[in-house]
Short mmCIF file of C-alpha atoms and ligand atoms in Angstrom, two decimals:
data_model
loop_
_atom_site.label_atom_id
_atom_site.label_comp_id
_atom_site.label_asym_id
_atom_site.label_seq_id
_atom_site.Cartn_x
_atom_site.Cartn_y
_atom_site.Cartn_z
CA MET A 1 0.00 0.00 0.00
CA SER A 2 1.19 3.51 -0.67
CA VAL A 3 0.04 7.06 -0.05
CA ARG A 4 0.89 9.50 -2.83
CA ILE A 5 0.44 13.14 -3.78
CA ILE A 6 -1.63 13.13 -6.97
CA GLY A 7 -2.34 16.86 -7.40
CA THR A 8 -1.03 20.26 -6.33
CA GLY A 9 -2.37 23.82 -6.35
CA SER A 10 -1.60 27.27 -4.97
CA ALA A 11 -3.10 30.75 -4.62
CA LEU A 12 -1.41 34.06 -3.82
CA PRO A 13 -2.90 37.49 -3.08
CA GLN A 14 -2.85 39.86 -6.05
CA LYS A 15 -0.81 42.62 -4.44
CA GLU A 16 2.96 42.29 -4.65
CA VAL A 17 5.07 44.31 -2.24
CA SER A 18 8.75 44.81 -3.06
CA ASN A 19 11.61 45.52 -0.67
CA GLU A 20 11.62 49.08 -2.05
CA ASP A 21 7.95 49.41 -1.08
CA LEU A 22 8.83 48.36 2.48
CA ALA A 23 11.71 50.82 2.59
CA ARG A 24 9.02 53.52 2.31
CA LEU A 25 7.33 52.16 5.49
CA VAL A 26 10.27 51.35 7.78
CA GLU A 27 13.99 52.13 7.89
CA THR A 28 15.33 49.32 5.72
CA SER A 29 16.70 48.73 2.23
CA ASP A 30 16.48 46.22 -0.61
CA GLU A 31 20.18 45.48 -0.07
CA TRP A 32 19.77 44.67 3.67
CA ILE A 33 16.75 42.43 3.13
CA ARG A 34 18.25 40.53 0.17
CA GLU A 35 21.62 40.11 1.85
CA ARG A 36 20.22 38.81 5.19
CA THR A 37 17.23 36.82 3.92
CA GLY A 38 17.25 36.34 0.12
CA ILE A 39 13.77 37.89 -0.06
CA GLY A 40 13.00 40.40 -2.85
CA SER A 41 9.21 40.71 -2.73
CA ARG A 42 6.12 39.06 -1.29
CA HIS A 43 2.34 38.95 -1.83
CA ILE A 44 0.26 40.77 0.78
CA SER A 45 -3.48 40.44 1.27
CA THR A 46 -5.71 43.40 0.51
CA GLY A 47 -8.82 41.33 1.23
CA GLU A 48 -7.89 37.71 0.52
CA THR A 49 -8.34 35.50 3.58
CA VAL A 50 -6.90 32.24 4.87
CA VAL A 51 -10.17 30.64 3.79
CA SER A 52 -10.37 32.19 0.29
CA LEU A 53 -6.70 31.44 -0.44
CA ALA A 54 -6.98 27.86 0.86
CA ALA A 55 -10.14 27.31 -1.21
CA GLY A 56 -8.38 28.66 -4.33
CA ALA A 57 -5.38 26.39 -3.80
CA CYS A 58 -7.60 23.37 -3.08
CA LYS A 59 -9.67 23.91 -6.25
CA LYS A 60 -6.49 23.91 -8.33
CA ALA A 61 -5.16 20.78 -6.58
CA LEU A 62 -8.45 18.99 -7.31
CA GLU A 63 -8.38 20.07 -10.98
CA ASN A 64 -4.76 18.98 -11.22
CA ALA A 65 -5.64 15.54 -9.77
CA GLU A 66 -8.81 15.33 -11.94
CA LYS A 67 -10.98 14.74 -8.85
CA THR A 68 -14.18 16.39 -7.68
CA ALA A 69 -14.74 18.04 -4.31
CA ALA A 70 -17.43 15.47 -3.52
CA GLN A 71 -14.79 12.71 -3.68
CA VAL A 72 -12.69 14.23 -0.87
CA GLU A 73 -12.88 12.24 2.38
CA LEU A 74 -10.59 14.27 4.68
CA LEU A 75 -9.91 18.02 4.40
CA LEU A 76 -7.17 19.54 6.57
CA VAL A 77 -6.12 23.19 6.69
CA ALA A 78 -2.81 23.96 8.37
CA THR A 79 -2.81 27.57 9.54
CA CYS A 80 -1.67 29.75 12.42
CA THR A 81 -3.51 32.84 11.17
CA PRO A 82 -7.20 31.86 10.86
CA GLU A 83 -9.73 34.70 10.54
CA GLN A 84 -12.06 33.02 12.98
CA GLY A 85 -11.56 30.85 16.05
CA ILE A 86 -14.79 29.10 15.18
CA PRO A 87 -15.77 27.68 12.79
CA CYS A 88 -12.42 26.33 11.70
CA ALA A 89 -11.02 27.37 8.32
CA ALA A 90 -11.26 23.80 6.97
CA CYS A 91 -15.05 23.71 7.50
CA GLN A 92 -15.39 27.04 5.68
CA VAL A 93 -13.25 25.72 2.81
CA GLN A 94 -15.41 22.58 2.74
CA SER A 95 -18.48 24.76 2.30
CA ILE A 96 -16.94 26.82 -0.54
CA LEU A 97 -15.71 23.72 -2.38
CA GLY A 98 -18.88 21.68 -1.84
CA ALA A 99 -16.80 18.88 -0.34
CA GLU A 100 -19.86 17.62 1.50
CA ASN A 101 -18.49 14.13 2.14
CA ALA A 102 -15.27 15.29 3.82
CA VAL A 103 -14.39 15.46 7.49
CA ALA A 104 -12.73 18.86 7.94
CA PHE A 105 -10.56 20.36 10.66
CA ASP A 106 -7.59 22.69 11.18
CA LEU A 107 -4.12 21.97 12.46
CA ASN A 108 -1.67 24.53 13.85
CA ALA A 109 2.02 23.70 13.98
CA ALA A 110 3.10 27.10 12.58
CA CYS A 111 5.66 26.76 9.76
CA ALA A 112 5.73 22.97 10.18
CA GLY A 113 1.92 22.88 9.91
CA PHE A 114 1.61 21.64 6.33
CA LEU A 115 4.12 18.86 6.97
CA PHE A 116 2.38 17.76 10.18
CA ALA A 117 -0.98 17.82 8.36
CA LEU A 118 0.52 15.68 5.57
CA HIS A 119 1.73 13.16 8.17
CA THR A 120 -1.66 13.19 9.92
CA ALA A 121 -3.46 12.52 6.64
CA TRP A 122 -0.94 9.78 5.80
CA ALA A 123 -1.74 8.06 9.12
CA TYR A 124 -5.51 8.14 8.47
CA ILE A 125 -5.08 6.74 4.96
CA GLU A 126 -2.50 4.17 6.01
CA ALA A 127 -4.89 3.00 8.76
CA GLY A 128 -7.58 2.48 6.12
CA ILE A 129 -9.90 5.12 7.62
CA TYR A 130 -9.95 7.39 4.54
CA GLN A 131 -8.97 6.83 0.91
CA ASN A 132 -7.80 10.38 0.23
CA ALA A 133 -7.12 13.75 1.84
CA LEU A 134 -7.03 17.33 0.60
CA ILE A 135 -4.42 19.26 2.60
CA ALA A 136 -3.86 23.02 2.48
CA GLY A 137 -1.30 25.27 4.16
CA SER A 138 -2.75 28.78 4.19
CA GLU A 139 -1.60 31.97 5.91
CA VAL A 140 -2.38 35.65 6.04
CA LEU A 141 0.57 36.56 8.23
CA SER A 142 0.27 40.24 7.33
CA LYS A 143 -2.46 40.60 9.96
CA ILE A 144 -0.27 39.43 12.87
CA ILE A 145 2.80 41.43 11.90
CA ASP A 146 3.79 44.70 13.49
CA TRP A 147 4.29 46.86 10.38
CA ASP A 148 6.49 49.22 12.42
CA ASP A 149 8.92 46.42 13.32
CA ARG A 150 11.56 46.23 10.57
CA GLY A 151 13.02 43.10 12.19
CA THR A 152 9.93 41.05 11.27
CA CYS A 153 7.75 42.88 8.72
CA VAL A 154 10.27 42.32 5.91
CA LEU A 155 10.25 38.53 6.33
CA PHE A 156 6.71 37.35 5.72
CA GLY A 157 4.22 36.95 2.87
CA ASP A 158 0.64 35.67 2.46
CA GLY A 159 -0.52 32.71 0.38
CA ALA A 160 -1.76 29.14 0.24
CA GLY A 161 -0.76 25.83 -1.27
CA ALA A 162 -2.56 22.49 -1.35
CA VAL A 163 -2.05 18.85 -2.30
CA LEU A 164 -4.38 15.91 -2.82
CA LEU A 165 -3.10 12.75 -1.16
CA GLU A 166 -4.48 9.34 -2.18
CA ARG A 167 -4.06 5.67 -1.39
CA GLY A 168 -2.42 3.99 -4.38
CA THR A 169 -0.21 1.20 -5.55
CA ARG A 170 2.98 2.99 -6.60
CA PRO A 171 5.42 4.10 -3.86
CA GLY A 172 4.67 7.53 -2.38
CA ILE A 173 5.50 8.68 1.15
CA LEU A 174 8.41 6.48 2.28
CA GLY A 175 8.82 7.78 5.83
CA PHE A 176 8.74 10.81 8.10
CA VAL A 177 9.86 12.20 11.44
CA GLN A 178 8.40 15.05 13.47
CA HIS A 179 9.48 16.76 16.66
CA SER A 180 8.31 19.48 19.04
CA ASP A 181 10.15 21.43 21.72
CA GLY A 182 7.67 23.46 23.74
CA THR A 183 10.38 24.68 26.12
CA LYS A 184 11.62 27.06 23.36
CA GLY A 185 8.20 28.52 22.55
CA GLN A 186 9.21 32.04 23.56
CA VAL A 187 11.61 32.53 20.63
CA LEU A 188 8.73 33.06 18.20
CA GLN A 189 5.31 33.96 19.54
CA CYS A 190 2.10 35.90 19.01
CA ASP A 191 -0.98 36.14 21.27
CA SER A 192 -4.44 35.59 19.82
CA ARG A 193 -7.38 37.20 21.65
CA LYS A 194 -6.96 39.11 24.87
CA LEU A 195 -8.31 37.53 28.05
CA GLU A 196 -11.16 39.81 29.00
CA ASN A 197 -13.83 38.94 31.52
CA PRO A 198 -15.49 40.59 34.54
CA TYR A 199 -13.20 38.76 36.97
CA ILE A 200 -9.82 40.16 35.94
CA SER A 201 -8.54 43.71 36.08
CA GLU A 202 -5.70 43.63 33.57
CA SER A 203 -4.10 41.13 31.24
CA GLN A 204 -0.96 41.03 29.14
CA TYR A 205 -1.53 41.12 25.41
CA ALA A 206 1.00 41.00 22.54
CA PRO A 207 -1.02 40.52 19.35
CA TYR A 208 1.91 40.79 16.90
CA VAL A 209 4.73 38.39 16.06
CA GLN A 210 7.67 38.66 18.43
CA MET A 211 10.79 36.85 17.37
CA ASP A 212 14.32 36.22 18.52
CA GLY A 213 15.72 35.96 14.98
CA ARG A 214 19.14 34.67 15.99
CA GLU A 215 17.68 31.87 18.12
CA VAL A 216 15.34 30.85 15.29
CA PHE A 217 18.25 30.86 12.86
CA ALA A 218 20.44 28.72 15.15
CA PHE A 219 17.60 26.27 15.82
CA ALA A 220 16.86 25.78 12.12
CA VAL A 221 20.47 25.29 11.05
CA ARG A 222 21.08 22.80 13.87
CA GLN A 223 17.85 20.77 14.01
CA VAL A 224 16.77 20.57 10.36
CA PRO A 225 19.86 18.70 9.05
CA ALA A 226 19.65 16.34 12.05
CA CYS A 227 15.99 15.71 11.34
CA ILE A 228 16.65 15.09 7.62
CA ALA A 229 19.50 12.70 8.50
CA GLU A 230 17.12 10.88 10.85
CA VAL A 231 14.42 10.38 8.22
CA LEU A 232 16.98 9.31 5.60
CA GLU A 233 18.42 6.73 7.97
CA ARG A 234 14.92 5.41 8.69
CA THR A 235 14.25 4.97 5.00
CA GLY A 236 17.67 3.49 4.22
CA LEU A 237 18.72 6.41 1.99
CA THR A 238 21.69 8.78 1.91
CA PRO A 239 21.60 12.55 1.22
CA ASP A 240 22.93 11.84 -2.30
CA ASP A 241 19.94 9.59 -3.09
CA VAL A 242 17.64 12.60 -2.82
CA ASP A 243 16.86 14.52 -6.04
CA LEU A 244 15.33 17.63 -4.45
CA TYR A 245 15.08 19.10 -0.94
CA VAL A 246 11.85 21.09 -0.72
CA LEU A 247 12.37 23.05 2.49
CA HIS A 248 10.37 25.62 4.40
CA GLN A 249 11.23 28.96 2.77
CA ALA A 250 12.22 31.06 5.79
CA ASN A 251 15.55 32.47 4.74
CA ARG A 252 18.15 31.74 2.03
CA ARG A 253 21.00 31.74 4.55
CA ILE A 254 19.21 29.08 6.65
CA ILE A 255 18.84 26.89 3.54
CA GLU A 256 22.51 27.44 2.65
CA GLY A 257 23.50 26.44 6.20
CA ILE A 258 21.42 23.26 5.94
CA SER A 259 22.93 22.36 2.56
CA ARG A 260 26.45 22.80 3.99
CA ARG A 261 25.72 20.61 7.01
CA LEU A 262 24.29 17.87 4.79
CA SER A 263 27.16 18.30 2.27
CA VAL A 264 24.58 18.53 -0.51
CA ASP A 265 24.90 20.96 -3.44
CA MET A 266 22.62 24.02 -3.32
CA GLN A 267 21.33 23.03 -6.80
CA LYS A 268 19.18 20.44 -5.01
CA PHE A 269 17.45 23.10 -2.87
CA PRO A 270 14.86 24.89 -5.02
CA MET A 271 13.75 28.27 -3.65
CA ASN A 272 10.98 30.75 -4.32
CA LEU A 273 11.39 32.93 -1.22
CA ASP A 274 12.86 35.75 -3.32
CA ARG A 275 9.37 36.22 -4.85
CA VAL A 276 7.04 35.19 -1.99
CA GLY A 277 8.89 35.60 1.32
CA ASN A 278 8.18 33.34 4.27
CA MET A 279 4.57 32.09 4.05
CA SER A 280 4.79 29.77 7.08
CA SER A 281 2.64 26.66 6.51
CA ALA A 282 1.98 27.67 2.88
CA ALA A 283 5.66 27.71 1.92
CA ILE A 284 6.22 24.02 1.15
CA PRO A 285 2.99 23.32 -0.79
CA VAL A 286 3.35 26.52 -2.87
CA LEU A 287 6.93 25.61 -3.81
CA LEU A 288 5.88 22.03 -4.55
CA ASP A 289 3.10 23.31 -6.83
CA GLU A 290 5.51 25.65 -8.67
CA LEU A 291 7.98 22.80 -9.22
CA HIS A 292 5.22 20.46 -10.36
CA ARG A 293 3.74 22.93 -12.84
CA ALA A 294 7.22 23.78 -14.17
CA GLY A 295 7.75 20.07 -14.96
CA ARG A 296 10.62 19.75 -12.51
CA LEU A 297 9.08 16.79 -10.63
CA ARG A 298 9.47 13.61 -12.66
CA GLU A 299 7.96 10.25 -11.77
CA GLY A 300 10.29 8.21 -9.56
CA MET A 301 12.19 11.22 -8.18
CA THR A 302 13.04 11.16 -4.47
CA LEU A 303 12.08 14.30 -2.54
CA VAL A 304 12.68 15.40 1.03
CA LEU A 305 10.20 17.91 2.44
CA SER A 306 11.18 19.63 5.68
CA GLY A 307 9.35 22.24 7.74
CA PHE A 308 10.37 24.06 10.91
CA GLY A 309 8.99 26.89 12.96
CA ALA A 310 7.26 28.25 16.04
CA GLY A 311 6.47 25.85 18.82
CA LEU A 312 9.18 24.90 18.24
CA THR A 313 8.08 22.31 15.71
CA TYR A 314 10.07 20.58 12.99
CA GLY A 315 9.90 17.53 10.80
CA ALA A 316 10.90 15.91 7.53
CA CYS A 317 9.34 13.53 5.06
CA VAL A 318 10.81 11.41 2.25
CA LEU A 319 8.62 10.65 -0.71
CA ARG A 320 8.86 9.19 -4.17
CA TRP A 321 7.14 11.36 -6.78
N1 ACO B 1 16.57 46.56 7.76
C1 ACO B 1 17.70 47.15 8.20
N2 ACO B 1 18.26 46.86 9.38
C2 ACO B 1 17.64 45.94 10.16
C3 ACO B 1 16.45 45.30 9.76
C4 ACO B 1 15.91 45.66 8.51
N3 ACO B 1 14.79 45.10 8.03
N4 ACO B 1 16.09 44.43 10.73
C5 ACO B 1 17.01 44.52 11.70
N5 ACO B 1 17.93 45.43 11.36
C6 ACO B 1 19.10 45.85 12.11
C7 ACO B 1 18.96 45.64 13.60
O1 ACO B 1 18.25 46.71 14.20
C8 ACO B 1 20.40 45.60 14.04
O2 ACO B 1 20.89 46.90 14.14
P1 ACO B 1 21.90 47.31 15.33
O3 ACO B 1 23.13 46.45 15.10
O4 ACO B 1 22.10 48.75 15.09
O5 ACO B 1 21.17 46.97 16.59
C9 ACO B 1 21.09 44.92 12.87
O6 ACO B 1 20.21 45.07 11.74
C10 ACO B 1 21.37 43.47 13.11
O7 ACO B 1 20.18 42.88 13.57
P2 ACO B 1 20.08 41.35 13.85
O8 ACO B 1 18.69 41.01 14.29
O9 ACO B 1 21.19 40.92 14.71
O10 ACO B 1 20.33 40.82 12.36
P3 ACO B 1 20.60 39.36 11.86
O11 ACO B 1 21.85 39.33 11.11
O12 ACO B 1 20.43 38.35 12.96
O13 ACO B 1 19.44 39.16 10.83
C11 ACO B 1 17.30 38.06 10.65
C12 ACO B 1 18.07 39.21 11.26
C13 ACO B 1 17.30 38.22 9.13
C14 ACO B 1 15.87 38.10 11.16
C15 ACO B 1 18.03 36.74 11.04
O14 ACO B 1 18.21 36.68 12.44
C16 ACO B 1 17.27 35.56 10.61
O15 ACO B 1 17.20 35.28 9.43
N6 ACO B 1 16.72 34.78 11.55
C17 ACO B 1 15.85 33.71 11.21
C18 ACO B 1 14.50 34.17 11.49
C19 ACO B 1 13.47 33.70 10.53
O16 ACO B 1 13.71 33.28 9.43
N7 ACO B 1 12.25 33.80 11.00
C20 ACO B 1 11.14 33.50 10.21
C21 ACO B 1 10.06 32.98 11.04
S1 ACO B 1 10.44 31.48 11.75
C22 ACO B 1 10.36 30.34 10.62
O17 ACO B 1 9.78 30.49 9.60
C23 ACO B 1 11.05 29.14 10.94
#
């Protein structure tokens, strides 16, 4: 039995914001942002939502897989920026798509969210509970960013990507690992709603992303190669057996650090962060969709997907395309 990705899709907000545009908002420059992060521009919502972007990406993934919404059995949306606490984004996407036969719920593991949702769906399908799953990573990070904070506002973008996963006969997902370290949660955090009730006088509230960039950088460069080595060992592969490493698009220098630690050429690390920035849980599925549509994913190729982010959460997956 195997569980394979049979379709991909993505959706980005219309508005593109360049580094030069940001230099008109905060004291920064195209040179600083490119040099430290590799980011050149990003898409920012002027009305698109986590739900509308996820629905757009899911529709394209279904078209790509030549399936109908009614055939979907499990619908997961990975997001850390939902518009509403209730109902969950996945149920709203279900309604838009007309995926009336699906069970739908959200999953939040920040930038590792899409990967954890993929693993969750794999487990359901592998257990024989569902035959397929539509999985989206969707974020509108622009609403939780302090646009006066040059240390964070230059990093992020909005968007969504989706895949359709199905039980099949050809090899697909070969193995995965996932980890969490809640003791380091303070390095990247953002409050949701303020605690307000008649029984308290005052509560702390920090509704925008707060980040210790250096800690995040050090964590990613240390833990991601270890996690990739772990999943490769589990699947009996070496770093050289992998055709492409599709990593969370946080920062070019992080990806370069990971490639050095694995002793793998940068050619094997496709990137789109120069055009879209860091889209948290949407980063991996959007990149996967771009690669797929560009014809860069050929049948039988071995891919490693790896996501890492707030929580801290991190994981990696090996799959045969
Ligand atoms: N433009 C110009 N100067 C800036 C900017 C900016 N946008 N942001 C910060 N600076 C300044 C700082 O104020 C500081 O100035 P000072 O020396 O006068 O105090 C100087 O640049 C150096 O600041 P640092 O924060 O030390 O810069 P660093 O080299 O660490 O780069 C960065 C910051 C890019 C955030 C880096 O730490 C990083 O890439 N960290 C990883 C974080 C990340 O990718 N987070 C994404 C979310 S998490 C995830 O997706 C996994």
